[in-house]
Short mmCIF file of C-alpha atoms in Angstrom, two decimals:
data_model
loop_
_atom_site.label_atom_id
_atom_site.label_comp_id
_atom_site.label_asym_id
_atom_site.label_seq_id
_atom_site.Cartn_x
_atom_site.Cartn_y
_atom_site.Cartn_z
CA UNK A 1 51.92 -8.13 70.06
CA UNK A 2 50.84 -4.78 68.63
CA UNK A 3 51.96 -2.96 71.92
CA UNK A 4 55.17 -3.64 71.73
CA UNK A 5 55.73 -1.80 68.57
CA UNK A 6 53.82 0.88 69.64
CA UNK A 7 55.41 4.03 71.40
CA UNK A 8 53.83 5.32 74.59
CA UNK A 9 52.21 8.60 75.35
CA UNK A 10 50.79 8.56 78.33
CA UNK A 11 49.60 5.82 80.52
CA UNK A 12 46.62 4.52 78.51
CA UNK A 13 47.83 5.79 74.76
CA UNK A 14 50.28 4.49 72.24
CA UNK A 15 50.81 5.94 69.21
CA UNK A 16 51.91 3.59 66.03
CA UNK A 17 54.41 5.88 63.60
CA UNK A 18 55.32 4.76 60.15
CA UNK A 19 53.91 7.02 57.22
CA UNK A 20 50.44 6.96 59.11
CA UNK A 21 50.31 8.54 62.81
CA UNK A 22 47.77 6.33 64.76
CA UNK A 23 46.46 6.34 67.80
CA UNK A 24 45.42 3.92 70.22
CA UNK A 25 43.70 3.79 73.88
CA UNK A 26 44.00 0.85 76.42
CA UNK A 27 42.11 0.25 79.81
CA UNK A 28 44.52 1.36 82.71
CA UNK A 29 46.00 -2.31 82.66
CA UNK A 30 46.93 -2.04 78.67
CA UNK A 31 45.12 -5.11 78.48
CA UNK A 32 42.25 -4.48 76.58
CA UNK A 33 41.33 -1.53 73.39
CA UNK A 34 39.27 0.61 75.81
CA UNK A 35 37.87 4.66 75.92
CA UNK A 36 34.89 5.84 77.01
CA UNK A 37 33.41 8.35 75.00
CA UNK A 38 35.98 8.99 72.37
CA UNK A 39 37.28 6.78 70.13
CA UNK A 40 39.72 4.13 70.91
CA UNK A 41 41.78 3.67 67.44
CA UNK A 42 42.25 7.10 65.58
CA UNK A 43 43.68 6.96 61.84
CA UNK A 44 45.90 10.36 60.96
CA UNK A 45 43.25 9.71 57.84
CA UNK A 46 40.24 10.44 59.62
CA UNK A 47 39.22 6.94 60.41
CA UNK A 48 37.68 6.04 63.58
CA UNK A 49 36.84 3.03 65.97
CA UNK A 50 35.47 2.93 69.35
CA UNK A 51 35.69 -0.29 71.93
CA UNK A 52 35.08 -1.10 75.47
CA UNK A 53 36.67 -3.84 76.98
CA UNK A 54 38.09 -4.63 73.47
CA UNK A 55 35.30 -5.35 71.53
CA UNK A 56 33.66 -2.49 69.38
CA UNK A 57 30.76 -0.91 71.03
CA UNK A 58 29.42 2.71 70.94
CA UNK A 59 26.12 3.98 72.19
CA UNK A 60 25.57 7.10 70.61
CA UNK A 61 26.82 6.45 66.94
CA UNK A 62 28.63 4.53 65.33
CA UNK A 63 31.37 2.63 66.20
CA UNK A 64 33.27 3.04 63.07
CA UNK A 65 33.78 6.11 61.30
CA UNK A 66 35.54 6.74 58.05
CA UNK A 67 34.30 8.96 55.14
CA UNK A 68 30.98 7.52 54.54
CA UNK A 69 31.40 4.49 55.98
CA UNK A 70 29.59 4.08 59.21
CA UNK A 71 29.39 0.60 61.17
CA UNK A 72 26.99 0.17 63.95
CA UNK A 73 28.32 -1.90 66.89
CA UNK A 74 27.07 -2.80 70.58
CA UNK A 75 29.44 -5.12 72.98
CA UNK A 76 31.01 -6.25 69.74
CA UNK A 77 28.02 -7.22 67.63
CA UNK A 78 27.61 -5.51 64.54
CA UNK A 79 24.09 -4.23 63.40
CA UNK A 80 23.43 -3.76 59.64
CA UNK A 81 21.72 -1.02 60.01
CA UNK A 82 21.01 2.28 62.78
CA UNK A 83 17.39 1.29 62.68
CA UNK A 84 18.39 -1.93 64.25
CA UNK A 85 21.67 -0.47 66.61
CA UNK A 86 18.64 1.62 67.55
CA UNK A 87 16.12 -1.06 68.45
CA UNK A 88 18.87 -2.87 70.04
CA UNK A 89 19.98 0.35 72.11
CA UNK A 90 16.27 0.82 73.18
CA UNK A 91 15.87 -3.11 74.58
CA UNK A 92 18.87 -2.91 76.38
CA UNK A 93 17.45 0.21 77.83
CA UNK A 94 13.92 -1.26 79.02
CA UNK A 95 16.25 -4.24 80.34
CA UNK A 96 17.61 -1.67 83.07
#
């Protein structure tokens, strides 16, 4: 399991050392990937992915960042492109 290699920061963080420092966020049981408005897996190189409850989801951007890469993701469904994250962002919205 990926936690176990994985040194602890603080209660919800790990960090993963080897040449690359990264970075990554649990929910308060360590059982899931899990932060709310940051990201959940940070990449000393920049790279970025947020999840809730361990699937990626982010509603305001996208869930994976790296250069110009961008990846649109809600509950762990991936959009092809923002038009559609933003369709899907404004249905869920109505739903309310």
């Amino acid at each position: 399991m990926l936690k176990t290699k994985l040194k602890k920061i603080s209660d919800t963080c790990y960090a993963l050392h080897d040449n690359h420092v990264t970075y990554y966020y649990f929910d308060e049981t360590c059982a899931s990937l899990h932060r709310v408005d940051a990201p959940a897996i940070e990449f000393k190189s920049g790279e970025c992915h947020w999840y809730q409850f361990n699937e990626k989801h982010r509603m305001d951007g996208p869930a994976v960042v790296f250069e110009s890469i961008k990846q649109w993701w809600l509950n762990g469904k991936q959009f092809e492109t923002e038009e559609e994250w933003k369709t899907a962002l404004t249905t869920k919205s109505k739903r309310k």
